[in-house]
CSV table of C-alpha atoms in Angstrom, one decimal:
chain,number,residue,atom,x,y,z
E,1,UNK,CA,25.5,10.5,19.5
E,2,UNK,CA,22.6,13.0,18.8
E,3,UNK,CA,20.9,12.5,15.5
E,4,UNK,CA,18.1,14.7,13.7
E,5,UNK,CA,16.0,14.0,10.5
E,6,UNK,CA,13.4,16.1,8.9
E,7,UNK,CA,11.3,15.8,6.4
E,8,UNK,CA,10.2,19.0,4.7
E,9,UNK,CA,7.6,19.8,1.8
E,10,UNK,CA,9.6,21.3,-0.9
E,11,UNK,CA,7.2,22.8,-2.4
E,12,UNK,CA,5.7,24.7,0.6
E,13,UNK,CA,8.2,24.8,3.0
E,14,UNK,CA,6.3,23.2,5.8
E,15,UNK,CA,7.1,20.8,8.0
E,16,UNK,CA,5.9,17.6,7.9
E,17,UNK,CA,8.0,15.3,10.3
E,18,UNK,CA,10.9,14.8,12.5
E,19,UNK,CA,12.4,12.3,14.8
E,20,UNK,CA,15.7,12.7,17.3
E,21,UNK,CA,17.4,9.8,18.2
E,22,UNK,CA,20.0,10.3,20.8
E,23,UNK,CA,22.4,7.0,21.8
E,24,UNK,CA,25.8,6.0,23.3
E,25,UNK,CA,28.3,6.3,20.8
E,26,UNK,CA,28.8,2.3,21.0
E,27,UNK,CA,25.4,1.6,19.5
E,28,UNK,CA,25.8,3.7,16.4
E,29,UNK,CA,25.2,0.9,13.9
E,30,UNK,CA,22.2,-0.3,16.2
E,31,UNK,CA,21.0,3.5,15.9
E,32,UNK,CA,21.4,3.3,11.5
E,33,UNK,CA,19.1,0.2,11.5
E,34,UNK,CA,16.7,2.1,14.1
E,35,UNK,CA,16.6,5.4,12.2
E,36,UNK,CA,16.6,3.2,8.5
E,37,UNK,CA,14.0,1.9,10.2
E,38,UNK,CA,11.7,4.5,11.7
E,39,UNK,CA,12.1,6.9,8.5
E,40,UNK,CA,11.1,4.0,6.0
E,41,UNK,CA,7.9,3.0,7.9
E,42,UNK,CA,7.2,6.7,8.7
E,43,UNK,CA,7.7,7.7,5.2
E,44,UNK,CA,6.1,4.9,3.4
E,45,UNK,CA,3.7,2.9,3.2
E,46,UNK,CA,-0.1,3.2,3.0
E,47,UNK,CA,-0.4,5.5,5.8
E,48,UNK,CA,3.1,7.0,4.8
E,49,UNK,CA,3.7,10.8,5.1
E,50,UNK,CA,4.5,10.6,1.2
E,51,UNK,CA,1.1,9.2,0.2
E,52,UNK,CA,-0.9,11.1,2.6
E,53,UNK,CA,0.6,14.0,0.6
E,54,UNK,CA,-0.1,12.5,-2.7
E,55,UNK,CA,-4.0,11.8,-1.2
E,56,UNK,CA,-4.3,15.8,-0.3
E,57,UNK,CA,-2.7,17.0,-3.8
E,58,UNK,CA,-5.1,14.5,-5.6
E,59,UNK,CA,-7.7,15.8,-3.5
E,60,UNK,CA,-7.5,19.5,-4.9
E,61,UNK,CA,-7.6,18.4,-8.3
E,62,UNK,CA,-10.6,18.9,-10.5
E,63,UNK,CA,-11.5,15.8,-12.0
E,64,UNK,CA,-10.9,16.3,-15.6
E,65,UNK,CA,-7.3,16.5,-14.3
E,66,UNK,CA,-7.0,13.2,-12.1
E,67,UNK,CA,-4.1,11.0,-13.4
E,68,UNK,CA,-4.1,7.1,-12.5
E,69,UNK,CA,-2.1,7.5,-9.6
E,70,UNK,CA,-4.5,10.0,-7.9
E,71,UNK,CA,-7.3,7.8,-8.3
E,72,UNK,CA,-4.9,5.0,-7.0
E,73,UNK,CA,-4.5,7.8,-4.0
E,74,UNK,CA,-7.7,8.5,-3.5
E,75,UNK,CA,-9.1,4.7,-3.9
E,76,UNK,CA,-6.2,3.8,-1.1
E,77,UNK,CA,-8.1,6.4,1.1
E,78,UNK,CA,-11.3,5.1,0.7
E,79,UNK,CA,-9.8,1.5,1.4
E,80,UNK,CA,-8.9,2.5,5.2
E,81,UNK,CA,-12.2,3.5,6.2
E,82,UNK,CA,-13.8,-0.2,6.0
E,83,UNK,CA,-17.4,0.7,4.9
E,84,UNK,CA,-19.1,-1.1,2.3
E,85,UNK,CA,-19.9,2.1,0.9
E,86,UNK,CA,-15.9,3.0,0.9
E,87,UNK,CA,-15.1,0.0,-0.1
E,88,UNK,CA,-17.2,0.7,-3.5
E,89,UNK,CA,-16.3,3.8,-3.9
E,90,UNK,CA,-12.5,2.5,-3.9
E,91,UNK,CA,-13.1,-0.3,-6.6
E,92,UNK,CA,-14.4,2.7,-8.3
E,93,UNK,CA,-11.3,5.1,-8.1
E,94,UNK,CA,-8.9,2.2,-8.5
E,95,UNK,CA,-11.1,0.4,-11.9
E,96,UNK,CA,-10.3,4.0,-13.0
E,97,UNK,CA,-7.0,4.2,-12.5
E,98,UNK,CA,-5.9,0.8,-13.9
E,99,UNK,CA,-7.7,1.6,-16.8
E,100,UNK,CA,-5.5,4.9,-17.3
E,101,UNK,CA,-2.2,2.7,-16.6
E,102,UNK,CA,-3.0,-1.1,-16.8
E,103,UNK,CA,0.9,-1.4,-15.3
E,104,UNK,CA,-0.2,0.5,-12.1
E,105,UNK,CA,0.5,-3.1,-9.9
E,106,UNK,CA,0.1,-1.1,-6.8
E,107,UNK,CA,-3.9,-0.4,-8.0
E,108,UNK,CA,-4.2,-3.6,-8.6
E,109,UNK,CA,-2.8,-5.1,-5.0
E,110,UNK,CA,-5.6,-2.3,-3.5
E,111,UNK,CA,-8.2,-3.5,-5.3
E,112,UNK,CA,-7.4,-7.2,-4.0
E,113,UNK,CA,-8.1,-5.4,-0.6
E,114,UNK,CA,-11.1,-3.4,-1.9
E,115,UNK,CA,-12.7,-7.2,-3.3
E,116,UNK,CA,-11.4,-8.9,-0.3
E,117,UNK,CA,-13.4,-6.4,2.1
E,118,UNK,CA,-16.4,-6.7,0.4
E,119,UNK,CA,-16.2,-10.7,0.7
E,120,UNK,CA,-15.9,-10.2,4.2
E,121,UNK,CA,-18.9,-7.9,4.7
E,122,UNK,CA,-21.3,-10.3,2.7
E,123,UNK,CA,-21.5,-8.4,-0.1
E,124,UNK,CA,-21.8,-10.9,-3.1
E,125,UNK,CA,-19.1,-12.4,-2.0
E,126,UNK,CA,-18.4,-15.3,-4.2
E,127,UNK,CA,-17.9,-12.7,-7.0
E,128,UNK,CA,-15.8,-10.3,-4.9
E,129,UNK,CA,-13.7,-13.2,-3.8
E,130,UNK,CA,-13.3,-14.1,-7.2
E,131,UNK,CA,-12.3,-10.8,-8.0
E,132,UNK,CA,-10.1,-10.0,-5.5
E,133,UNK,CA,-7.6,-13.6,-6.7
E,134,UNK,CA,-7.6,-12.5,-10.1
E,135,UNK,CA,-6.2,-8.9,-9.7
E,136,UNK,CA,-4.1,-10.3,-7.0
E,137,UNK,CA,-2.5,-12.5,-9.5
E,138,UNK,CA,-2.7,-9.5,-12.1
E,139,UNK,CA,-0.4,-7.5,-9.4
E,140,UNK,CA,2.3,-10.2,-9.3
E,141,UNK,CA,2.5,-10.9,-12.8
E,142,UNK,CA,2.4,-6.9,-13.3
E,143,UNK,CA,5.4,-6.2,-10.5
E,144,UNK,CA,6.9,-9.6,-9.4
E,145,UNK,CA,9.3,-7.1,-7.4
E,146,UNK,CA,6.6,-6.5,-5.1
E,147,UNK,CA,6.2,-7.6,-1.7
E,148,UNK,CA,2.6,-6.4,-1.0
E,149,UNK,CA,1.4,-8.4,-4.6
E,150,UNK,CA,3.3,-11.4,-3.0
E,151,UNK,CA,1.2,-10.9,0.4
E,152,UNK,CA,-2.3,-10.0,-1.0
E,153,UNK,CA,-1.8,-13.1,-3.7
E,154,UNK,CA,-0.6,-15.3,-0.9
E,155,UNK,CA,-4.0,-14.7,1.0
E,156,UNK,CA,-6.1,-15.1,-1.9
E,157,UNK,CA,-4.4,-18.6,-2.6
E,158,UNK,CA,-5.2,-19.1,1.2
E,159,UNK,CA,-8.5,-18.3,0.8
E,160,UNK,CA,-8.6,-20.9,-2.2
E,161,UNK,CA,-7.1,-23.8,0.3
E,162,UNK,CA,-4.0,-23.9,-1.6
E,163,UNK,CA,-1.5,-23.9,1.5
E,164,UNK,CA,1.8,-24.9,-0.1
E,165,UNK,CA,1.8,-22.0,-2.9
E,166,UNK,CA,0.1,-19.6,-0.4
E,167,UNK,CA,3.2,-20.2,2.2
E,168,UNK,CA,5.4,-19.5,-1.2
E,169,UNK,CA,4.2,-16.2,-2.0
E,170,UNK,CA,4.4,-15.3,2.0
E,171,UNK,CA,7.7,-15.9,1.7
E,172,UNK,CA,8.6,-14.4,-1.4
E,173,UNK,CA,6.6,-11.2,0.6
E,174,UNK,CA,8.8,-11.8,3.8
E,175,UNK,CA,12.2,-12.2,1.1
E,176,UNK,CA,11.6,-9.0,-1.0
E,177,UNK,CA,10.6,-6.9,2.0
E,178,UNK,CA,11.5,-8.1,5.4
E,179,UNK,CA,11.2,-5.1,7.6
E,180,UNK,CA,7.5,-3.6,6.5
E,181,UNK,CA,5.0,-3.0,8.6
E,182,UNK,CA,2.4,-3.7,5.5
């Protein structure tokens, strides 16, 4: 069995990935999980093709024009490059897009990362560590649907020593999403 899939930009035409999976005919419901698989983790995600497109459309907007979700975007950018200057910068972007759309959970789970970082690199962390457990719980009450919320509040009650309900949201994470890569 030879299978193709291809993701193309509507809009432009372009193409933006593909993947060929070829396989004994035996193992074609072992080749569905793979491909289920393979697109889901290529697709989405925070590296994801789709938000890497969302990142470069926000990117060529002018600012008067940014909606929450493009400063989500671009907050989630500045989250991957680990600097404390970034990591500012993202708190920035994503304080600006939850106050556009206070439901935006997703904003909130990054800036649990953005916080989170900062602790880590010394920066005032007692505040940032503080920070980073309340919009972590924010996220979960926001989207208890989430996995990610689940995860990023599981580590913050971690961080607080409190084991039991840390290993509960871990595997509420694991329960709602058992096949990511976040």
């Amino acid at each position: 069995v030879r299978i193709a899939a291809q993701l193309i930009d509507a809009k432009t035409g372009n193409h933006l990935w593909s993947e060929r999976w070829d396989r004994p005919t035996e193992d074609v419901f072992a080749v569905q999980t793979e491909i289920a698989e393979q697109v889901t983790n290529r697709l989405g995600g925070g590296v994801g093709l789709i938000q890497e497109a969302g990142r470069a459309a926000a990117k060529r907007k002018r600012p008067e024009n940014l909606n929450a979700y493009d400063y989500y975007l671009l907050g989630t950018e500045k989250i991957e490059k680990l600097t404390i200057a970034d990591e500012e910068e993202a708190i920035t972007f994503l304080n600006r897009a939850v106050e556009l759309d206070p439901g935006l959970a997703r904003a909130w789970v990054e800036l649990y990362h953005a916080h989170a970082l900062l602790g880590v690199f010394g920066v005032d962390p007692e505040s940032n560590f503080k920070a980073a457990a309340e919009v972590a719980e924010r996220a979960v009450r926001l989207d208890p649907s989430d996995a990610e919320a689940h995860a990023v509040f599981g580590m913050s009650l971690a961080d607080q020593g409190d084991i039991a309900r840390a290993k509960a949201e871990m595997d509420t994470a694991l329960r709602l999403a058992p096949g990511s890569s976040e």
